[in-house]
Coordinates of C-alpha atoms in Angstrom, one line a residue:
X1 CA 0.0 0.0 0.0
X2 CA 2.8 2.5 0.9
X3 CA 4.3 1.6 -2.2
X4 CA 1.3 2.1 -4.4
X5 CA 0.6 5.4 -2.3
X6 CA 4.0 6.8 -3.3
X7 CA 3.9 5.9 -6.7
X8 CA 0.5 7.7 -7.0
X9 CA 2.0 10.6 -5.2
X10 CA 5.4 10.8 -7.7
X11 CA 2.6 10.8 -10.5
X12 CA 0.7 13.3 -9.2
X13 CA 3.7 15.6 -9.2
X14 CA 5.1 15.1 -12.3
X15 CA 1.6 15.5 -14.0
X16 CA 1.8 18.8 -12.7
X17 CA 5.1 19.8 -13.3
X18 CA 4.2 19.4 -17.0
X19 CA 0.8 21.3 -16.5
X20 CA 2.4 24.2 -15.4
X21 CA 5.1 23.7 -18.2
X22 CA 2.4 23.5 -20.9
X23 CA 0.5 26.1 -18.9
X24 CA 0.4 29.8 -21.5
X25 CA 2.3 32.5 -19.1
X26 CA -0.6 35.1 -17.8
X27 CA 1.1 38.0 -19.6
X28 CA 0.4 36.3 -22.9
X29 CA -2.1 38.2 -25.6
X30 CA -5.3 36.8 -25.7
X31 CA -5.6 36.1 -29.8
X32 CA -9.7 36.9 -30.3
X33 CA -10.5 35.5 -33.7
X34 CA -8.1 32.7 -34.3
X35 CA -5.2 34.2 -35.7
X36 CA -7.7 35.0 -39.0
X37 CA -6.3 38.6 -39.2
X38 CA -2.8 37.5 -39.7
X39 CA -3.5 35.6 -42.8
X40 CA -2.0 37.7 -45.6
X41 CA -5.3 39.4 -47.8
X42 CA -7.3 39.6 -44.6
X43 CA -8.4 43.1 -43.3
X44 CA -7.5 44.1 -39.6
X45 CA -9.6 46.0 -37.9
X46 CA -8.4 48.9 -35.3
X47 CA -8.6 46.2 -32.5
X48 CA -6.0 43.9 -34.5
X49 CA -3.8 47.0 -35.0
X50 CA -3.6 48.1 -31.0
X51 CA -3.1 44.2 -30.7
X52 CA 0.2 44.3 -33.0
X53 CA 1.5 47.5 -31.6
X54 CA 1.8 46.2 -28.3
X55 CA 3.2 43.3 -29.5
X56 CA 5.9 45.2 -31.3
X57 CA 6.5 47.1 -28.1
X58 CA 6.7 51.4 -28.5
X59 CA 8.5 53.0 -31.6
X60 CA 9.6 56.6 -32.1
X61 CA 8.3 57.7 -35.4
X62 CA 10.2 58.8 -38.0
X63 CA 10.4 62.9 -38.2
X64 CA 10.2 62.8 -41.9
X65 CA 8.0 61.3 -45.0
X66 CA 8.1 57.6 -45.8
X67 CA 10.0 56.3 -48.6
X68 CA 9.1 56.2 -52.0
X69 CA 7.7 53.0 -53.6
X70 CA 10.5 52.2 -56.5
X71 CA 10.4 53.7 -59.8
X72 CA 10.3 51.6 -63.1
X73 CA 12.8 54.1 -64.5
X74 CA 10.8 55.0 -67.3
X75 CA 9.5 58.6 -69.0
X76 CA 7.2 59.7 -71.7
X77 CA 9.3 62.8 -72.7
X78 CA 12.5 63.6 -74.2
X79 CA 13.8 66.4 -72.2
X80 CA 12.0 68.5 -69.1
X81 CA 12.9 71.4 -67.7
X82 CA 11.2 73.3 -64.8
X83 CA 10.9 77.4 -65.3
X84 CA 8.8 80.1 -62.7
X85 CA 6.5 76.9 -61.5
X86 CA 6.1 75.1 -64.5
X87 CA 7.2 72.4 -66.4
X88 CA 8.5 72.4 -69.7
X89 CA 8.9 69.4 -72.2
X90 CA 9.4 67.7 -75.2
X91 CA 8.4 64.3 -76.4
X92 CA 8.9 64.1 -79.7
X93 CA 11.8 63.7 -82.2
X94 CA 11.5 66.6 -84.3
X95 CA 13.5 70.0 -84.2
X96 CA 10.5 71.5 -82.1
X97 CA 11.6 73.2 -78.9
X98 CA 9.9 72.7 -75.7
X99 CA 6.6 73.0 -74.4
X100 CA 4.3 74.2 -71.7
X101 CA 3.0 70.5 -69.9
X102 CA -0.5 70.9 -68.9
X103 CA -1.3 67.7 -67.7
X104 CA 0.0 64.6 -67.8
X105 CA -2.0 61.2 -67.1
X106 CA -4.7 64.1 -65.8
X107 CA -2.4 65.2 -63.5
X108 CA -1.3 69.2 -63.9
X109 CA 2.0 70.5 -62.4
X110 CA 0.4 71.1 -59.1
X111 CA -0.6 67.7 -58.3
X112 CA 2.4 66.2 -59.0
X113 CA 4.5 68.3 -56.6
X114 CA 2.2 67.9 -54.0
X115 CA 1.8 63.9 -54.5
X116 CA 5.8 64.3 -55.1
X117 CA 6.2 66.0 -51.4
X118 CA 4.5 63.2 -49.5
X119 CA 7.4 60.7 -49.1
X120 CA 11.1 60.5 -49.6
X121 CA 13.6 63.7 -48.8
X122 CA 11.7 67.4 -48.8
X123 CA 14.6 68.5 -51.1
X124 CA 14.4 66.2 -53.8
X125 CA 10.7 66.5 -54.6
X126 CA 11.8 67.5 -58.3
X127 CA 14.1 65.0 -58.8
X128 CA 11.4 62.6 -58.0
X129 CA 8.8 64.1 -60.5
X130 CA 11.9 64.2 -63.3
X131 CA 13.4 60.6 -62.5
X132 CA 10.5 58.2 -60.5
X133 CA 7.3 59.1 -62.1
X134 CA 5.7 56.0 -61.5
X135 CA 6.4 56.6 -57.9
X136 CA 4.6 60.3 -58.0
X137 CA 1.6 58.4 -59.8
X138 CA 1.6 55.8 -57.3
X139 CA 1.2 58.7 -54.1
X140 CA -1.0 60.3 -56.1
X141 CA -3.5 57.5 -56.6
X142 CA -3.3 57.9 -60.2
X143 CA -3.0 55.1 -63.1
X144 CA 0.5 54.2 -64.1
X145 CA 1.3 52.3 -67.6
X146 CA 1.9 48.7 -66.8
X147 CA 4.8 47.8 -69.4
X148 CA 7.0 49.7 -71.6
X149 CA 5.6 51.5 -75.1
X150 CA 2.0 52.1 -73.3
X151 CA 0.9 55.4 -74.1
X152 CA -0.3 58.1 -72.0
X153 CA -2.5 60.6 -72.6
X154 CA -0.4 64.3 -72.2
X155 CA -1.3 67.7 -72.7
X156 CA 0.3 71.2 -73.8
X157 CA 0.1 74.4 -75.1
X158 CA 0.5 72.5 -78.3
X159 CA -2.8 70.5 -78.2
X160 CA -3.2 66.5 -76.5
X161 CA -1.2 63.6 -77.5
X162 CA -0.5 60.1 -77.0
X163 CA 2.7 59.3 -76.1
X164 CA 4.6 56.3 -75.3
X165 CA 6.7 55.7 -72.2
X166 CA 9.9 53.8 -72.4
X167 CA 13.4 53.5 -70.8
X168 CA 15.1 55.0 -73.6
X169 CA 13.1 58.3 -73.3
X170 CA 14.2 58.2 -69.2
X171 CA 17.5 57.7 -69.8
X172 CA 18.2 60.9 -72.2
X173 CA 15.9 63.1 -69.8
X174 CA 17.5 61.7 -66.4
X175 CA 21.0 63.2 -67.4
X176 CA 19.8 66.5 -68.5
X177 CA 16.6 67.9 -66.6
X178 CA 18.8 69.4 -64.0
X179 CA 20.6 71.5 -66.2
X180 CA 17.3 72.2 -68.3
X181 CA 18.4 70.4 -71.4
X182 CA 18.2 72.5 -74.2
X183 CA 14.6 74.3 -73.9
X184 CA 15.1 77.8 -74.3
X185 CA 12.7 78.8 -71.6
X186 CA 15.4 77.6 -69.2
X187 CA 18.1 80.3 -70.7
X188 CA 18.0 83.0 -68.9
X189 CA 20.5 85.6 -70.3
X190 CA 20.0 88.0 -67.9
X191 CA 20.4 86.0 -65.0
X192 CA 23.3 84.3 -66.8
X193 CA 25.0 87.6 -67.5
X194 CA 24.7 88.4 -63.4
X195 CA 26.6 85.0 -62.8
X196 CA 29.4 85.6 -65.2
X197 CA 30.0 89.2 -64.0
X198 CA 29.9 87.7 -60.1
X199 CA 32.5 85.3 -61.6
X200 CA 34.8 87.9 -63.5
X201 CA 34.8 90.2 -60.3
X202 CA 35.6 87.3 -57.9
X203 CA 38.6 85.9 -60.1
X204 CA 39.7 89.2 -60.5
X205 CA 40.0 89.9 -57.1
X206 CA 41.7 86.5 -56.2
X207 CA 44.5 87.3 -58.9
X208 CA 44.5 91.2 -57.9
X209 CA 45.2 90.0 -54.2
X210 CA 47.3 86.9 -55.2
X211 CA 49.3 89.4 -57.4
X212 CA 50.1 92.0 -54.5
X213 CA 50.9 89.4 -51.8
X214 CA 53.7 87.8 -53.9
X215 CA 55.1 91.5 -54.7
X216 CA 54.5 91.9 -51.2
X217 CA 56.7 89.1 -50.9
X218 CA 59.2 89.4 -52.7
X219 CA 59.9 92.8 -52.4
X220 CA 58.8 93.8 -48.7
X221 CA 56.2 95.6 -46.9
X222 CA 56.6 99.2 -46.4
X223 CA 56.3 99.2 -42.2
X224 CA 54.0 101.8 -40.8
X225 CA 54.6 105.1 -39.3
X226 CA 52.2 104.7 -36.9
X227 CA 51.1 102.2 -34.3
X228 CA 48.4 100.1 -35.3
X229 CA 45.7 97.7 -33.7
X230 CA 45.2 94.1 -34.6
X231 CA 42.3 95.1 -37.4
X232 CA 45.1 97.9 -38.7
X233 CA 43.4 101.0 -36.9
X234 CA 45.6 103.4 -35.8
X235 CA 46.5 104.4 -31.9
X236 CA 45.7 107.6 -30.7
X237 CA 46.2 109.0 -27.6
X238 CA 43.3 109.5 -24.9
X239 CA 42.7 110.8 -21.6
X240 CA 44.6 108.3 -18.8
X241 CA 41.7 106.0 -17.7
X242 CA 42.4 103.8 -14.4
X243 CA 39.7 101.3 -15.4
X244 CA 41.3 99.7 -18.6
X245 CA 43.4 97.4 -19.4
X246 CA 46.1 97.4 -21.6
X247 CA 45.8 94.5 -24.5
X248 CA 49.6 94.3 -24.8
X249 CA 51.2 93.8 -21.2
X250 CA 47.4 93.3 -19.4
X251 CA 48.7 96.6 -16.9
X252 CA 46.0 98.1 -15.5
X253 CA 45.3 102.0 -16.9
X254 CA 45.9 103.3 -20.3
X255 CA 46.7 106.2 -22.3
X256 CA 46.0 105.6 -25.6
X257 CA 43.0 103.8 -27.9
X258 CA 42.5 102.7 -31.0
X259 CA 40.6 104.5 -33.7
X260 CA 38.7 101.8 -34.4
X261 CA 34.9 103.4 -34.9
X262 CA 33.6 100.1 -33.7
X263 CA 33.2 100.6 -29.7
X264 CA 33.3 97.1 -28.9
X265 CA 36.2 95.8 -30.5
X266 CA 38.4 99.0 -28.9
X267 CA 42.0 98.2 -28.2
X268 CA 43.5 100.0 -25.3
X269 CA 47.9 100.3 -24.7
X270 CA 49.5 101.8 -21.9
X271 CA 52.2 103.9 -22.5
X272 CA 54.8 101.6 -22.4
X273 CA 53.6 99.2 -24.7
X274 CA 52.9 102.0 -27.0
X275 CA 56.3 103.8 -26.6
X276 CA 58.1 100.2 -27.0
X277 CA 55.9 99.5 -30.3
X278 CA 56.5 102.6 -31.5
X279 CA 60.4 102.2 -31.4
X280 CA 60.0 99.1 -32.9
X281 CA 58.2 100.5 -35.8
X282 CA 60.8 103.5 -36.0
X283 CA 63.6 100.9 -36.1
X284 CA 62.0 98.9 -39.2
X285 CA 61.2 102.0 -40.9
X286 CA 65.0 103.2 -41.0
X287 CA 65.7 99.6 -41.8
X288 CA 63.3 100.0 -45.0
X289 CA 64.4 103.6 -45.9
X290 CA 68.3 101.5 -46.1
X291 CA 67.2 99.2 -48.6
X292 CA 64.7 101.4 -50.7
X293 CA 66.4 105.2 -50.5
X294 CA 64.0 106.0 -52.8
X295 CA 61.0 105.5 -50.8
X296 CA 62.9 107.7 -48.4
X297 CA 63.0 110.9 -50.8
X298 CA 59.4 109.9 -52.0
X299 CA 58.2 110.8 -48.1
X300 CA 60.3 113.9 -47.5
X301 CA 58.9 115.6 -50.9
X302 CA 55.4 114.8 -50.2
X303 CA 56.6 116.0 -46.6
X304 CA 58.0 119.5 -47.9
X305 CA 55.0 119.8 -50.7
X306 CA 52.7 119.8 -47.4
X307 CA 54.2 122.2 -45.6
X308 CA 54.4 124.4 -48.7
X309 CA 50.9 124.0 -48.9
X310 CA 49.9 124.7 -45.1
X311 CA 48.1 121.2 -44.9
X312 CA 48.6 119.4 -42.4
X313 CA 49.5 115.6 -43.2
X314 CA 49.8 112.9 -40.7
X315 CA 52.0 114.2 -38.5
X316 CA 54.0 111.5 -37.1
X317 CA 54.0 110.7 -33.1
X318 CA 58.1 111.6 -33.0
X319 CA 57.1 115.0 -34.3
X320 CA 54.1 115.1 -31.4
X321 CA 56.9 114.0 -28.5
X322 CA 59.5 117.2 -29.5
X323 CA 56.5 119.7 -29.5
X324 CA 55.1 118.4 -26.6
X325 CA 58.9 119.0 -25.0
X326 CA 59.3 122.3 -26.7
X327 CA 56.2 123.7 -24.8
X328 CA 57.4 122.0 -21.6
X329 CA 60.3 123.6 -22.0
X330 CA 58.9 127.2 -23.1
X331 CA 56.8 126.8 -20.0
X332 CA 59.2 126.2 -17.4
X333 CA 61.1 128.9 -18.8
X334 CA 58.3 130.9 -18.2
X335 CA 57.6 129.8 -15.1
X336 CA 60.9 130.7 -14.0
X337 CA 61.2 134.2 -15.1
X338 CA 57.7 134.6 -13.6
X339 CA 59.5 133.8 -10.2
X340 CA 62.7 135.5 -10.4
X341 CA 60.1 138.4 -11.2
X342 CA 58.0 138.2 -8.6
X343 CA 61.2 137.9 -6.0
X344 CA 62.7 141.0 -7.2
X345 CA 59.4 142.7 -7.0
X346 CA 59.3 141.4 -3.7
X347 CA 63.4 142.3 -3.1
X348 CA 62.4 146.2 -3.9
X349 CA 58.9 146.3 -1.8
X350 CA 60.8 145.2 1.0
X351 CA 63.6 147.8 0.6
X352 CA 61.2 150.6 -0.3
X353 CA 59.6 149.2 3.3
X354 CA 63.0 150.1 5.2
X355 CA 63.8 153.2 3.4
X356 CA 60.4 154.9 4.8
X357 CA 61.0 153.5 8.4
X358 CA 64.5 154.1 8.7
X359 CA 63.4 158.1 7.4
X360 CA 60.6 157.9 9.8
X361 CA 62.8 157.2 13.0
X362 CA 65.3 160.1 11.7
X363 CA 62.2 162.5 11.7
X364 CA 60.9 161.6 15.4
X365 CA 64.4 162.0 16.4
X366 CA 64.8 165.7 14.9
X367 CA 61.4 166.3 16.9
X368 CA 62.4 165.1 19.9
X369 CA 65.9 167.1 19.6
X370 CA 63.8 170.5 18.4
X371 CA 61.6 170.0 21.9
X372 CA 64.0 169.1 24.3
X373 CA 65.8 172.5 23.2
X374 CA 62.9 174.7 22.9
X375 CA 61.9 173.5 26.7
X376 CA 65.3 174.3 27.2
X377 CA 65.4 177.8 26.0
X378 CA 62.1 178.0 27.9
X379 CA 64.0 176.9 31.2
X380 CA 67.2 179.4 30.5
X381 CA 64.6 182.4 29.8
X382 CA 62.6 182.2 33.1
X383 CA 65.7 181.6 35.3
X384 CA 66.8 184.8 33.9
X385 CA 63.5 186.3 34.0
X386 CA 63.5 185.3 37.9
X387 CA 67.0 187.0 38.2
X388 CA 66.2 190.1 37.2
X389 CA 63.3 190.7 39.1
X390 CA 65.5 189.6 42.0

C-alpha cells in the first residue's frame, strides 16, 4: 500500500510539473479571432492593429515622410525642364523646342509636386517628379502604364497627345533635366549675365590680391609710421583711464585707444607698450628707408609739398613728443622768469619798506631834539627872567 501510495503521489507531481510547463504564461495576448487577421489578404480591424502595436512594443516615429515605392525608370518625354513653377517638355523627335506640360496622365504640375512632397527627402521632390514618375503616380493615386511602349495621354500648349513611355526616353531626360536640357525657356541671359560678371569680379579679385601678396613678398612691406591695432586701426592717444586694461602687457590703466569706430572691439595700450611699439616701428622704418632710399625721398617731398601748402598731413608721433617738449620747456622757462620776477618785486617792496621806516625814526628823532631844546630855551629864559626881578 505504501508503495502504491508513493507511486500515486510521484505521478501526481510530475503530472503537474508538466501542467504548469504546458501552462500559456498570464502576460500572454489573448488572440480573439483565431489568428484570422494575420493571414495575408485579410483586413485588420483597429482592434488587431492596437493588438500588433503592443506586441511590437513602443516605436519613435520617424520625423520625416516615408519612402518612396520604387520607380520603373521609365519617362514619356525627351527632355523636361522646370521654369517660374512650370514644367517644360518635349516628347517628340523633331526639331520643335519645348513645351508648356499641362497635364500629364490628368495630372497638372500642381498635383504632381504635392503627391511628389508626401514621401522621400523634402529637397528632392523635383528630382522625384523628373526621375521616379511611377512613384509620383503611385502617391497620387493615379493610373501608371503597366509595361514599356504604353501610351499616356499628355497635354500642352501645343494641343493632346498620346505618347509612349519607355526607358530609352528616361534615360536621355534623367542626365539632362537638372541642367534644363536644351529648352530655351530655361536660358535665362540676364540671369546668366549676373553669374558671369559675379565670376569675372571674384577671379579678378583672387588674382588682384594673389598678385600683391607675392610683390609683397618678394619685395617687402613698407612698415608703418604709426602704431596700429590688430584690425590695422591706428592708436591715438586718450585721456589716462584707471579702469582699462592694456591689451599688450594686461597693466592696468591706459593712455592711448585705437581709432577703431567700432566701440566694442576697442583696443587700449598703456604707454609703455605704445612707446616700445612705437620704437619698434621707427627701427623697421629706417631699416626699409636703407634698402629702398628712394622710398625715403618719396616721403620727404610729399613732406615739404605739405608744408608748402599749409596742410597738415599725418604728422608722425616723433614730431608730437619734440612739440610736446618744446612747450614744456617754453613753460618752465616761463615759469621761472615769472618767479625770479616776482622775487625781485618782492626784493624792492621790502627795501622801499625800510627806506620809509629808517626816514621815519630820523624825523621823530629831529622832533624830539627840536623839543628838548625849545623846553630848554624856555627853562634858560625864566631863570633869567626870575633873576632880574630879583
Amino acid at each position: 500500500m505504501e508503495a502504491l501510495s508513493r507511486r500515486s503521489a510521484w505521478a501526481g507531481l510530475a503530472a503537474l510539473a508538466l501542467l504548469l510547463l504546458l501552462a500559456p504564461r498570464a502576460d500572454a495576448q489573448v488572440n480573439i479571432d483565431g489568428g484570422r487577421s494575420q493571414l495575408p489578404g485579410m483586413k485588420q480591424d483597429m482592434f488587431d492593429r492596437a493588438q500588433t502595436n503592443k506586441k511590437q512594443g513602443p516605436q519613435g516615429r520617424s520625423k520625416g515622410p516615408p519612402d518612396c515605392p520604387k520607380s520603373d525608370k521609365m519617362s514619356p518625354f525627351f527632355q523636361l525642364a522646370f521654369v517660374s513653377g512650370e514644367m517644360y517638355v518635349k516628347w517628340n523627335d523633331s526639331d520643335a523646342g519645348c513645351v508648356k506640360l499641362l497635364t500629364v496622365g490628368g495630372a497638372n504640375y500642381s498635383v504632381l509636386a504635392n503627391a511628389s512632397r508626401t514621401c522621400g527627402p523634402a529637397g528632392e521632390w523635383k528630382r522625384r517628379i523628373a526621375e521616379e514618375m511611377s512613384a509620383v503616380f503611385f502617391q497620387a493615386g493615379l493610373d501608371w502604364v503597366k509595361n514599356e511602349n504604353d501610351t499616356i495621354e499628355i497635354v500642352t500648349e501645343d494641343g493632346a497627345f498620346e505618347v509612349p513611355v519607355t526607358e530609352a526616353r528616361f534615360a536621355e531626360q534623367s542626365e539632362c533635366w537638372a541642367r534644363g536640357c536644351s529648352c530655351e525657356q530655361a536660358k535665362n541671359p540676364v540671369g546668366r549675365a549676373i553669374l558671369l560678371t559675379c565670376l569675372a569680379v571674384g577671379v579678378g579679385g583672387l588674382m588682384f590680391d594673389s598678385v600683391r601678396l607675392s610683390w609683397e613678398k618678394i619685395k617687402g612691406k613698407k612698415p608703418s609710421r604709426h602704431v596700429l591695432d590688430k584690425k590695422g586701426f591706428r592708436m591715438e592717444e586718450t585721456k589716462f583711464n584707471r579702469s582699462y586694461f592694456c591689451d599688450v602687457c594686461g597693466a592696468r590703466g591706459t593712455s592711448y585707444q585705437s581709432s577703431n569706430p567700432d566701440n566694442r572691439k576697442a583696443y587700449d595700450m598703456c604707454k609703455t607698450c605704445y612707446k616700445d611699439a612705437k620704437k619698434k616701428l621707427k627701427a623697421e622704418l629706417e631699416a626699409w628707408y636703407v634698402k629702398h632710399p628712394e622710398e625715403k625721398a618719396k616721403d620727404e617731398e610729399k613732406k615739404r609739398e605739405k608744408k608748402k601748402k599749409g596742410e597738415k598731413g599725418d604728422s608722425d608721433d616723433d614730431n608730437k613728443d619734440g612739440s610736446k617738449a618744446e612747450s614744456e620747456a617754453e613753460s618752465t622757462t616761463k615759469a621761472e622768469s615769472e618767479s625770479k620776477a616776482e622775487s625781485n618785486k618782492a626784493d624792492t617792496e621790502n627795501e622801499d619798506e625800510g627806506a620809509k621806516a629808517s626816514g621815519e625814526g630820523e624825523s621823530g628823532k629831529d622832533g624830539e631834539s627840536g623839543k628838548e631844546g625849545d623846553s630848554g630855551k624856555e627853562g634858560e629864559s625864566g631863570k633869567d627872567g626870575g633873576d632880574k626881578d630879583d
